[in-house]
Short mmCIF file of C-alpha atoms in Angstrom, two decimals:
data_model
loop_
_atom_site.label_atom_id
_atom_site.label_comp_id
_atom_site.label_asym_id
_atom_site.label_seq_id
_atom_site.Cartn_x
_atom_site.Cartn_y
_atom_site.Cartn_z
CA UNK A 27 57.43 48.92 -40.15
CA UNK A 28 56.38 51.74 -37.81
CA UNK A 29 58.94 53.33 -35.57
CA UNK A 30 59.09 52.87 -31.79
CA UNK A 31 57.65 56.38 -31.33
CA UNK A 32 54.60 55.57 -33.47
CA UNK A 33 53.88 52.41 -31.45
CA UNK A 34 54.10 54.36 -28.13
CA UNK A 35 51.66 57.00 -29.44
CA UNK A 36 49.14 54.27 -30.43
CA UNK A 37 49.38 52.64 -26.98
CA UNK A 38 48.75 55.96 -25.21
CA UNK A 39 45.70 56.64 -27.41
CA UNK A 40 44.16 53.28 -26.43
CA UNK A 41 44.77 53.95 -22.71
CA UNK A 42 43.03 57.36 -22.94
CA UNK A 43 40.02 55.95 -24.87
CA UNK A 44 38.73 52.91 -22.86
CA UNK A 45 35.92 50.62 -23.97
CA UNK A 46 32.45 52.26 -23.80
CA UNK A 47 30.30 51.61 -20.70
CA UNK A 48 27.60 48.91 -21.21
CA UNK A 49 23.99 50.09 -21.31
CA UNK A 50 21.61 49.51 -18.37
CA UNK A 51 19.88 46.70 -20.26
CA UNK A 52 23.25 45.06 -20.98
CA UNK A 53 24.19 45.30 -17.28
CA UNK A 54 20.87 43.66 -16.22
CA UNK A 55 21.34 40.84 -18.69
CA UNK A 56 24.99 40.37 -17.67
CA UNK A 57 24.12 40.31 -13.96
CA UNK A 58 21.17 37.90 -14.30
CA UNK A 59 21.56 34.38 -12.84
CA UNK A 60 21.02 32.86 -16.26
CA UNK A 61 23.82 34.93 -17.81
CA UNK A 62 26.16 34.07 -14.96
CA UNK A 63 25.39 30.37 -15.29
CA UNK A 64 25.84 30.55 -19.07
CA UNK A 65 29.09 32.50 -18.71
CA UNK A 66 30.42 30.02 -16.17
CA UNK A 67 29.45 27.01 -18.25
CA UNK A 68 30.16 28.24 -21.80
CA UNK A 69 33.46 30.13 -21.26
CA UNK A 70 35.72 27.84 -19.26
CA UNK A 71 39.29 28.78 -18.47
CA UNK A 72 41.71 27.75 -21.21
CA UNK A 73 43.66 24.67 -20.26
CA UNK A 74 47.45 24.67 -20.81
CA UNK A 75 48.67 22.39 -23.60
CA UNK A 76 49.70 18.94 -22.51
CA UNK A 77 53.38 18.04 -22.76
CA UNK A 78 54.38 15.84 -25.65
CA UNK A 79 53.82 12.16 -24.96
CA UNK A 80 51.55 12.87 -22.02
CA UNK A 81 47.90 11.78 -22.02
CA UNK A 82 45.37 14.48 -21.16
CA UNK A 83 43.48 13.54 -17.97
CA UNK A 84 39.69 13.31 -18.36
CA UNK A 85 37.66 15.74 -16.25
CA UNK A 86 36.39 14.34 -12.95
CA UNK A 87 32.77 13.24 -12.89
CA UNK A 88 30.49 15.87 -11.33
CA UNK A 89 28.99 14.96 -7.99
CA UNK A 90 25.26 14.55 -7.38
CA UNK A 91 25.25 17.79 -5.38
CA UNK A 92 26.86 19.69 -8.28
CA UNK A 93 24.39 18.28 -10.79
CA UNK A 94 21.45 19.22 -8.56
CA UNK A 95 22.87 22.72 -8.15
CA UNK A 96 23.14 23.06 -11.93
CA UNK A 97 19.56 21.87 -12.41
CA UNK A 98 18.37 24.25 -9.70
CA UNK A 99 20.19 27.18 -11.32
CA UNK A 100 18.69 26.32 -14.69
CA UNK A 101 15.21 25.93 -13.20
CA UNK A 102 15.44 29.35 -11.52
CA UNK A 103 16.75 31.24 -14.55
CA UNK A 104 13.44 33.08 -14.69
CA UNK A 105 13.49 33.97 -11.00
CA UNK A 106 13.63 37.74 -11.54
CA UNK A 107 10.96 37.62 -14.23
CA UNK A 108 8.65 35.50 -12.05
CA UNK A 109 9.11 37.93 -9.17
CA UNK A 110 8.25 40.91 -11.38
CA UNK A 111 5.16 39.22 -12.84
CA UNK A 112 4.08 38.00 -9.40
CA UNK A 113 4.35 41.53 -7.99
CA UNK A 114 2.36 42.97 -10.90
CA UNK A 115 -0.31 40.32 -10.35
CA UNK A 116 -0.65 41.26 -6.69
CA UNK A 117 -0.92 44.96 -7.59
CA UNK A 118 -3.73 44.39 -10.09
CA UNK A 119 -5.82 41.86 -8.17
CA UNK A 120 -4.98 42.90 -4.62
CA UNK A 121 -7.45 41.76 -1.93
CA UNK A 122 -9.45 39.66 -4.40
CA UNK A 123 -6.84 36.90 -4.02
CA UNK A 124 -7.77 36.47 -0.36
CA UNK A 125 -11.49 37.17 -0.55
CA UNK A 126 -13.29 34.04 0.64
CA UNK A 127 -16.51 35.20 -1.07
CA UNK A 128 -14.97 35.00 -4.56
CA UNK A 129 -15.67 31.56 -6.12
CA UNK A 130 -12.57 29.53 -6.91
CA UNK A 131 -13.41 29.26 -10.63
CA UNK A 132 -13.91 33.01 -10.98
CA UNK A 133 -10.67 33.75 -9.12
CA UNK A 134 -8.73 31.29 -11.31
CA UNK A 135 -10.09 32.95 -14.47
CA UNK A 136 -9.07 36.41 -13.23
CA UNK A 137 -5.60 35.24 -12.24
CA UNK A 138 -4.90 33.62 -15.61
CA UNK A 139 -6.17 36.64 -17.55
CA UNK A 140 -4.13 39.08 -15.46
CA UNK A 141 -1.09 36.81 -15.66
CA UNK A 142 -1.32 36.72 -19.46
CA UNK A 143 -1.37 40.52 -19.62
CA UNK A 144 1.53 40.82 -17.16
CA UNK A 145 3.68 38.43 -19.19
CA UNK A 146 2.82 40.27 -22.41
CA UNK A 147 4.08 43.49 -20.86
CA UNK A 148 7.55 42.09 -20.22
CA UNK A 149 10.33 43.01 -22.63
CA UNK A 150 12.14 39.71 -22.34
CA UNK A 151 11.41 37.34 -25.26
CA UNK A 152 9.99 33.99 -24.16
CA UNK A 153 9.38 30.74 -25.96
CA UNK A 154 5.95 29.10 -25.72
CA UNK A 155 7.35 26.40 -23.42
CA UNK A 156 8.96 28.95 -21.09
CA UNK A 157 5.78 31.03 -21.03
CA UNK A 158 3.70 27.97 -20.10
CA UNK A 159 6.17 26.97 -17.38
CA UNK A 160 6.16 30.44 -15.78
CA UNK A 161 2.36 30.61 -16.01
CA UNK A 162 2.01 27.22 -14.29
CA UNK A 163 4.49 28.03 -11.50
CA UNK A 164 2.94 31.40 -10.67
CA UNK A 165 -0.61 30.01 -10.90
CA UNK A 166 0.33 27.18 -8.52
CA UNK A 167 1.76 29.72 -6.07
CA UNK A 168 -1.29 32.01 -6.23
CA UNK A 169 -4.12 29.46 -6.46
CA UNK A 170 -2.46 26.33 -5.07
CA UNK A 171 0.52 25.27 -2.98
CA UNK A 172 3.50 26.01 -5.19
CA UNK A 173 5.87 23.20 -6.28
CA UNK A 174 3.95 20.51 -4.37
CA UNK A 175 0.62 21.29 -6.10
CA UNK A 176 1.02 18.52 -8.75
CA UNK A 177 1.60 15.90 -6.05
CA UNK A 178 -1.41 17.04 -4.02
CA UNK A 179 -3.48 16.56 -7.19
CA UNK A 180 -2.01 13.10 -7.91
CA UNK A 181 -4.47 10.43 -6.66
CA UNK A 182 -1.66 7.89 -6.24
CA UNK A 183 0.22 10.09 -3.75
CA UNK A 184 -0.93 9.53 -0.17
CA UNK A 185 1.56 11.75 1.66
CA UNK A 186 3.79 14.71 0.81
CA UNK A 187 6.82 15.50 2.99
CA UNK A 188 8.94 18.63 2.61
CA UNK A 189 12.27 18.58 4.46
CA UNK A 190 13.42 22.11 3.74
CA UNK A 191 13.16 23.97 0.42
CA UNK A 192 15.30 21.51 -1.60
CA UNK A 193 14.01 18.11 -0.46
CA UNK A 194 10.49 16.91 -1.26
CA UNK A 195 9.41 13.30 -0.72
CA UNK A 196 6.11 11.61 -1.53
CA UNK A 197 4.55 8.31 -0.55
CA UNK A 198 3.10 6.10 -3.27
CA UNK A 199 1.68 2.69 -2.42
CA UNK A 200 3.38 2.81 0.97
CA UNK A 201 6.86 3.55 -0.44
CA UNK A 202 8.79 6.82 -0.02
CA UNK A 203 10.52 8.42 -3.01
CA UNK A 204 12.22 11.77 -3.53
CA UNK A 205 10.74 13.88 -6.32
CA UNK A 206 12.16 16.59 -8.55
CA UNK A 207 10.49 19.56 -6.86
CA UNK A 208 11.95 22.37 -4.82
CA UNK A 209 11.04 25.78 -3.41
CA UNK A 210 13.00 28.92 -4.29
CA UNK A 211 14.14 29.32 -0.69
CA UNK A 212 12.86 28.90 2.87
CA UNK A 213 10.86 32.12 2.59
CA UNK A 214 8.98 30.64 -0.37
CA UNK A 215 8.20 27.53 1.69
CA UNK A 216 7.10 29.67 4.64
CA UNK A 217 4.65 31.58 2.42
CA UNK A 218 3.00 28.32 1.40
CA UNK A 219 2.80 27.19 5.06
CA UNK A 220 1.30 30.54 6.11
CA UNK A 221 -1.23 30.27 3.31
CA UNK A 222 -2.37 26.85 4.56
CA UNK A 223 -2.62 27.62 8.27
CA UNK A 224 -4.12 31.13 7.95
CA UNK A 225 -7.22 29.76 6.23
CA UNK A 226 -8.31 28.03 9.42
CA UNK A 227 -7.22 30.76 11.81
CA UNK A 228 -3.94 29.16 12.87
CA UNK A 229 -0.51 30.75 12.88
CA UNK A 230 3.12 29.63 12.82
CA UNK A 231 6.14 31.78 13.68
CA UNK A 232 9.19 31.80 15.93
CA UNK A 233 7.04 32.13 19.06
CA UNK A 234 4.75 29.28 17.96
CA UNK A 235 6.93 27.15 15.64
CA UNK A 236 4.66 24.07 15.40
CA UNK A 237 1.14 23.86 14.02
CA UNK A 238 -1.48 21.28 13.06
CA UNK A 239 -3.86 22.34 10.31
CA UNK A 240 -5.87 20.93 7.43
CA UNK A 241 -6.51 21.59 3.78
CA UNK A 242 -10.04 22.30 2.53
CA UNK A 243 -10.39 18.67 1.43
CA UNK A 244 -9.62 17.44 4.97
CA UNK A 245 -5.98 16.49 4.38
CA UNK A 246 -3.94 16.68 7.58
CA UNK A 247 -1.11 19.22 7.71
CA UNK A 248 1.76 19.51 10.18
CA UNK A 249 4.38 22.25 9.94
CA UNK A 250 7.52 22.96 11.96
CA UNK A 251 9.59 26.08 11.30
CA UNK A 252 12.96 27.35 12.58
CA UNK A 253 14.37 27.49 15.17
CA UNK A 254 12.93 24.02 15.89
CA UNK A 255 13.48 22.86 12.30
CA UNK A 256 17.25 23.18 11.87
CA UNK A 257 17.57 22.58 8.10
CA UNK A 258 14.65 24.74 7.04
CA UNK A 259 10.89 24.56 7.52
CA UNK A 260 9.35 21.06 7.49
CA UNK A 261 5.90 20.42 6.06
CA UNK A 262 4.01 17.12 6.18
CA UNK A 263 0.67 16.64 4.42
CA UNK A 264 -1.28 13.41 4.79
CA UNK A 265 -3.77 13.40 1.97
CA UNK A 266 -7.37 12.31 2.22
CA UNK A 267 -9.37 11.47 -0.84
CA UNK A 268 -12.31 13.73 -1.68
CA UNK A 269 -14.18 10.45 -2.09
CA UNK A 270 -13.28 8.55 1.11
CA UNK A 271 -12.52 4.85 1.04
CA UNK A 272 -15.49 2.57 1.62
CA UNK A 273 -15.54 -0.84 3.23
CA UNK A 274 -15.50 -2.40 -0.25
CA UNK A 275 -12.29 -0.52 -1.00
CA UNK A 276 -10.63 -1.88 2.15
CA UNK A 277 -11.71 -5.40 1.21
CA UNK A 278 -10.25 -4.91 -2.28
CA UNK A 279 -6.97 -3.65 -0.77
CA UNK A 280 -6.87 -6.70 1.51
CA UNK A 281 -7.03 -4.61 4.68
CA UNK A 282 -9.81 -6.85 6.02
CA UNK A 283 -11.97 -9.76 4.90
CA UNK A 284 -15.64 -9.71 3.95
CA UNK A 285 -16.62 -11.67 7.06
CA UNK A 286 -14.71 -9.28 9.29
CA UNK A 287 -16.42 -6.34 7.58
CA UNK A 288 -19.86 -7.85 8.15
CA UNK A 289 -19.00 -8.50 11.79
CA UNK A 290 -17.78 -4.91 12.35
CA UNK A 291 -20.92 -3.60 10.65
CA UNK A 292 -23.02 -5.55 13.15
CA UNK A 293 -20.89 -4.35 16.07
CA UNK A 294 -21.42 -0.68 15.15
CA UNK A 295 -25.16 -1.13 14.63
CA UNK A 296 -25.24 -3.07 17.93
CA UNK A 297 -23.87 0.03 19.73
CA UNK A 298 -20.64 -1.48 20.98
CA UNK A 299 -17.92 0.88 22.22
CA UNK A 300 -14.98 0.46 19.84
CA UNK A 301 -11.34 1.59 20.01
CA UNK A 302 -9.35 1.68 16.76
CA UNK A 303 -5.66 1.35 17.60
CA UNK A 304 -2.42 1.29 15.66
CA UNK A 305 0.83 3.09 14.96
CA UNK A 306 1.30 6.37 13.09
CA UNK A 307 0.28 6.02 9.44
CA UNK A 308 -1.35 2.63 9.98
CA UNK A 309 -4.69 3.83 8.59
CA UNK A 310 -6.65 4.37 11.81
CA UNK A 311 -8.56 7.40 10.53
CA UNK A 312 -9.54 5.58 7.34
CA UNK A 313 -10.84 2.65 9.38
CA UNK A 314 -12.64 5.07 11.71
CA UNK A 315 -14.34 6.62 8.67
CA UNK A 316 -15.46 3.19 7.48
CA UNK A 317 -16.78 2.18 10.90
CA UNK A 318 -18.62 5.49 11.18
CA UNK A 319 -20.33 4.81 7.86
CA UNK A 320 -22.12 1.87 9.51
CA UNK A 321 -23.93 4.18 11.95
CA UNK A 322 -27.66 4.38 11.12
CA UNK A 323 -28.82 7.56 9.41
CA UNK A 324 -31.37 8.44 12.13
CA UNK A 325 -28.79 8.91 14.94
CA UNK A 326 -27.18 12.16 16.12
CA UNK A 327 -23.38 12.03 15.83
CA UNK A 328 -20.89 14.39 17.48
CA UNK A 329 -17.32 14.23 16.14
CA UNK A 330 -14.39 15.69 18.09
CA UNK A 331 -10.97 16.18 16.47
CA UNK A 332 -7.79 18.22 16.66
CA UNK A 333 -8.00 18.90 12.92
CA UNK A 334 -11.31 17.98 11.28
CA UNK A 335 -10.61 14.98 9.03
CA UNK A 336 -13.58 12.64 9.33
CA UNK A 337 -15.86 12.57 6.32
CA UNK A 338 -19.25 11.28 7.45
CA UNK A 339 -22.22 11.17 5.10
CA UNK A 340 -24.99 10.92 7.67
CA UNK A 341 -27.48 13.79 7.83
CA UNK A 342 -27.26 14.52 11.57
CA UNK A 343 -23.58 15.24 12.29
CA UNK A 344 -22.11 17.94 14.55
CA UNK A 345 -18.38 18.50 13.95
CA UNK A 346 -16.25 19.99 16.72
CA UNK A 347 -12.58 20.97 16.49
CA UNK A 348 -10.17 21.83 19.28
CA UNK A 349 -8.41 25.21 19.36
CA UNK A 350 -4.82 25.97 20.38
CA UNK A 351 -3.97 28.91 22.63
CA UNK A 352 -3.58 32.36 21.05
CA UNK A 353 -0.39 34.41 21.02
CA UNK A 354 -1.01 35.39 24.65
CA UNK A 355 -1.35 31.76 25.70
CA UNK A 356 -5.11 32.04 26.25
CA UNK A 357 -8.24 30.73 24.63
CA UNK A 358 -7.25 27.07 24.34
CA UNK A 359 -10.10 24.57 23.92
CA UNK A 360 -8.83 21.01 24.37
CA UNK A 361 -10.23 17.67 23.27
CA UNK A 362 -11.16 17.05 26.89
CA UNK A 363 -13.21 20.25 27.02
CA UNK A 364 -15.05 19.23 23.87
CA UNK A 365 -15.77 15.71 25.17
CA UNK A 366 -17.27 17.21 28.33
CA UNK A 367 -19.34 19.64 26.30
CA UNK A 368 -20.55 16.94 23.91
CA UNK A 369 -22.30 15.16 26.78
CA UNK A 370 -24.70 18.15 26.95
CA UNK A 371 -25.47 17.99 23.22
CA UNK A 372 -27.73 14.93 23.37
CA UNK A 373 -25.45 12.70 21.25
CA UNK A 374 -26.35 9.19 20.18
CA UNK A 375 -22.74 8.61 19.21
CA UNK A 376 -19.52 10.35 20.22
CA UNK A 377 -16.58 9.91 17.84
CA UNK A 378 -13.17 11.18 18.94
CA UNK A 379 -10.57 11.41 16.18
CA UNK A 380 -7.70 10.65 18.53
CA UNK A 381 -7.42 10.23 22.30
CA UNK A 382 -3.91 11.18 23.39
CA UNK A 383 -4.20 12.81 26.82
CA UNK A 384 -6.42 13.14 29.89
CA UNK A 385 -9.49 13.17 27.62
CA UNK A 386 -9.31 9.36 27.92
CA UNK A 387 -10.93 9.64 31.36
CA UNK A 388 -13.85 11.68 30.01
CA UNK A 389 -14.23 9.29 27.07
CA UNK A 390 -14.46 6.32 29.44
CA UNK A 391 -16.98 8.19 31.56
CA UNK A 392 -19.10 8.89 28.48
CA UNK A 393 -19.00 5.23 27.44
CA UNK A 394 -20.03 4.21 30.97
CA UNK A 395 -22.90 6.66 31.29
CA UNK A 396 -25.25 5.58 28.56
CA UNK A 397 -23.43 6.81 25.43
CA UNK A 398 -23.00 3.36 23.92
CA UNK A 399 -21.70 3.07 20.39
CA UNK A 400 -18.88 5.56 20.84
CA UNK A 401 -15.73 5.16 18.73
CA UNK A 402 -12.23 6.60 19.13
CA UNK A 403 -8.64 5.99 18.03
CA UNK A 404 -5.52 5.43 20.16
CA UNK A 405 -1.85 5.11 19.21
CA UNK A 406 -0.49 1.74 20.33
CA UNK A 407 1.45 -1.35 19.24
CA UNK A 408 -1.21 -3.97 19.96
CA UNK A 409 -4.50 -4.67 21.75
CA UNK A 410 -2.87 -5.24 25.14
CA UNK A 411 -0.74 -2.15 24.74
CA UNK A 412 -3.91 -0.18 23.90
CA UNK A 413 -5.29 -0.83 27.38
CA UNK A 414 -1.97 0.13 28.97
CA UNK A 415 -1.91 3.41 27.05
CA UNK A 416 -5.47 4.24 28.08
CA UNK A 417 -4.53 3.59 31.71
CA UNK A 418 -1.56 5.95 31.40
CA UNK A 419 -3.67 8.67 29.77
CA UNK A 420 -6.31 8.41 32.51
CA UNK A 421 -3.58 8.90 35.11
CA UNK A 422 -2.60 12.09 33.25
CA UNK A 423 -5.91 13.59 34.41
CA UNK A 424 -4.41 13.90 37.89
CA UNK A 425 -7.36 12.26 39.65
CA UNK A 426 -5.10 9.93 41.68
CA UNK A 427 -7.26 6.90 40.95
CA UNK A 428 -6.08 3.40 41.91
CA UNK A 429 -5.00 1.30 38.92
CA UNK A 430 -7.61 -1.35 39.65
CA UNK A 431 -10.40 1.24 39.51
CA UNK A 432 -9.11 2.46 36.15
CA UNK A 433 -8.96 -1.08 34.77
CA UNK A 434 -12.50 -1.76 35.94
CA UNK A 435 -13.64 1.35 34.10
CA UNK A 436 -11.79 0.22 30.96
CA UNK A 437 -13.21 -3.32 31.10
CA UNK A 438 -16.71 -1.97 31.62
CA UNK A 439 -16.56 0.76 28.96
CA UNK A 440 -14.71 -0.78 25.99
CA UNK A 441 -16.20 -3.74 24.13
CA UNK A 442 -13.95 -4.14 21.09
CA UNK A 443 -10.44 -3.21 19.92
CA UNK A 444 -9.72 -3.05 16.19
CA UNK A 445 -5.94 -2.96 15.76
CA UNK A 446 -4.33 -1.91 12.49
CA UNK A 447 -0.70 -2.36 11.40
CA UNK A 448 1.44 -1.07 8.58
CA UNK A 449 3.39 -4.03 7.20
CA UNK A 450 6.87 -4.12 5.68
CA UNK A 451 5.49 -3.95 2.13
CA UNK A 452 3.76 -0.64 2.93
CA UNK A 453 0.27 -2.14 3.05
CA UNK A 454 -2.09 -1.39 5.93
CA UNK A 455 -3.91 -4.35 7.43
CA UNK A 456 -6.31 -4.93 10.30
CA UNK A 457 -4.36 -7.51 12.30
CA UNK A 458 -6.54 -7.95 15.42
CA UNK A 459 -10.24 -7.74 16.18
CA UNK A 460 -10.22 -8.33 19.93
CA UNK A 461 -12.95 -8.47 22.54
CA UNK A 462 -12.38 -6.79 25.91
CA UNK A 463 -13.97 -9.27 28.32
CA UNK A 464 -13.83 -8.60 32.05
CA UNK A 465 -11.58 -8.27 35.05
CA UNK A 466 -9.88 -11.41 36.35
CA UNK A 467 -7.92 -10.53 39.44
CA UNK A 468 -6.00 -7.36 38.59
CA UNK A 469 -5.92 -7.94 34.83
CA UNK A 470 -8.35 -7.19 32.02
CA UNK A 471 -8.83 -10.30 29.91
CA UNK A 472 -8.84 -10.09 26.12
CA UNK A 473 -10.09 -12.55 23.50
CA UNK A 474 -9.04 -12.43 19.85
CA UNK A 475 -11.92 -12.95 17.41
CA UNK A 476 -10.01 -12.33 14.17
CA UNK A 477 -6.21 -12.42 13.85
CA UNK A 478 -3.97 -11.75 10.85
CA UNK A 479 -2.14 -14.92 9.77
CA UNK A 480 1.49 -14.10 8.90
CA UNK A 481 2.48 -17.73 8.26
CA UNK A 482 2.11 -17.44 4.47
CA UNK A 483 5.06 -15.03 4.36
CA UNK A 484 5.81 -12.75 1.40
CA UNK A 485 5.98 -13.22 -2.37
CA UNK A 486 9.02 -12.50 -4.56
CA UNK A 487 8.12 -8.78 -4.67
CA UNK A 488 7.98 -8.54 -0.87
CA UNK A 489 4.17 -8.31 -0.74
CA UNK A 490 2.55 -9.97 2.26
CA UNK A 491 0.49 -13.09 1.49
CA UNK A 492 -1.15 -13.23 4.92
CA UNK A 493 -4.89 -13.06 5.58
CA UNK A 494 -7.23 -12.17 8.40
CA UNK A 495 -8.65 -15.36 9.87
CA UNK A 496 -11.27 -16.20 12.45
CA UNK A 497 -10.07 -17.83 15.68
CA UNK A 498 -13.33 -19.79 16.02
CA UNK A 499 -14.18 -18.06 19.33
CA UNK A 500 -17.53 -16.37 19.80
CA UNK A 501 -17.52 -13.04 21.66
CA UNK A 502 -19.49 -12.63 24.87
CA UNK A 503 -20.94 -9.27 23.87
CA UNK A 504 -23.35 -10.94 21.41
CA UNK A 505 -26.01 -10.77 24.12
CA UNK A 506 -25.49 -6.99 24.44
CA UNK A 507 -25.94 -6.68 20.68
CA UNK A 508 -29.25 -8.54 20.91
CA UNK A 509 -30.56 -5.76 23.16
CA UNK A 510 -30.07 -3.46 20.14
CA UNK A 511 -31.90 -6.00 17.93
CA UNK A 512 -28.73 -6.97 16.07
CA UNK A 513 -27.95 -10.63 15.42
CA UNK A 514 -24.74 -12.08 14.04
CA UNK A 515 -24.74 -15.22 11.88
CA UNK A 516 -22.66 -17.89 13.70
CA UNK A 517 -20.96 -18.81 10.40
CA UNK A 518 -18.95 -15.58 10.74
CA UNK A 519 -16.91 -17.20 13.52
CA UNK A 520 -16.19 -20.47 11.69
CA UNK A 521 -12.46 -21.27 11.73
CA UNK A 522 -12.30 -21.88 7.99
CA UNK A 523 -13.62 -18.35 7.31
CA UNK A 524 -11.18 -15.87 5.73
#
């Protein structure tokens, strides 16, 4: 056994010769998020031995928040590598990524080739699965819309909602579900929002924290950023199919019946003024697209929208889009300005995507001054409420008109209201096809021609069994349709029709 002096000398030698410093590569690996996660999960603190006769308590079940945090940490273990590759990609391609003259296919080929070279130049070993995952995520960021790109490409998804970087919801068949997708942080989400809105000359920042925009395929985009959005930027995308729904599609979905479709076809060809009403997400724009498809090919159509969404296939279409004010608060072109201007463009039809303000007065004036066959949409809860909303919007024009004069204008201008509702099962149905008749006293009289029958209730899966039925009443505007050489078969209004 060594003496006490020998043991003291050995201890002093160890104190003077500490462990060697780790290399730079070892420090990078040790400081990486993946190493920290692995260290925290693989090397737990040693638990003290349990006393004799005592049962060792089982560890508490991890909460949902903890599990999501672990998944997020695992999913971002290549964060530094992705950032390095992304930066290298931007250096090599530069302005080509934002050159509108470069075809999409050519740009995608260049991005993938450059990305392959950038990944090959990294020292970190990667499995084939990891390499494919990084390639897909960076490609989606550069060429698409990041983590939500797969859902925008999914034909079954009708709406994508991002409530901050960690919460993404989608709508499928009218039902909302949360999906396993997340952004790296709010800055990542903001980059995707900026990419969307900059393509159409819009902007979003702290001074202008709300924006309406559209994707190239016509999908509607709304974004709200801090300080208005408290929990991170919010992004809502309402998708529109590249191949818009036809009237046959709506009949297949049960949104309307064949007889109702034939009647609406005749009404559009007969140059009736039609208002499509309903709540948010009820399918008004889809119905407006279908009604617009009934317009004859030899007529000049002017469409007016906040964000261009309508997809008309006629040859003679002029599309107008409103413009918000610039950063100095100037340069705004409103829907009302565009409606006024459209009257000087020799339109046969004026189609307004949505009337929500004083433009209602100009729309009524257009309908009353020879521009028959105009169509627009209005947010409302029913046909009667539609007229009340139009009255209110006309008063917003500040013309100080008496209510009776406004109602006379409404009764004279509007011929038909097509009201659409989103039911409890998520389906979208046309529930009222209502004629606007005339003034009786101080009220505008309405007459339902087709009404959705709710009496059949719902099946065991909660799906509505109701149908759109004829009331048996014949509208009084049939004579006006005859002036346009359009006749309606009386069998359409038979009470047994569905």
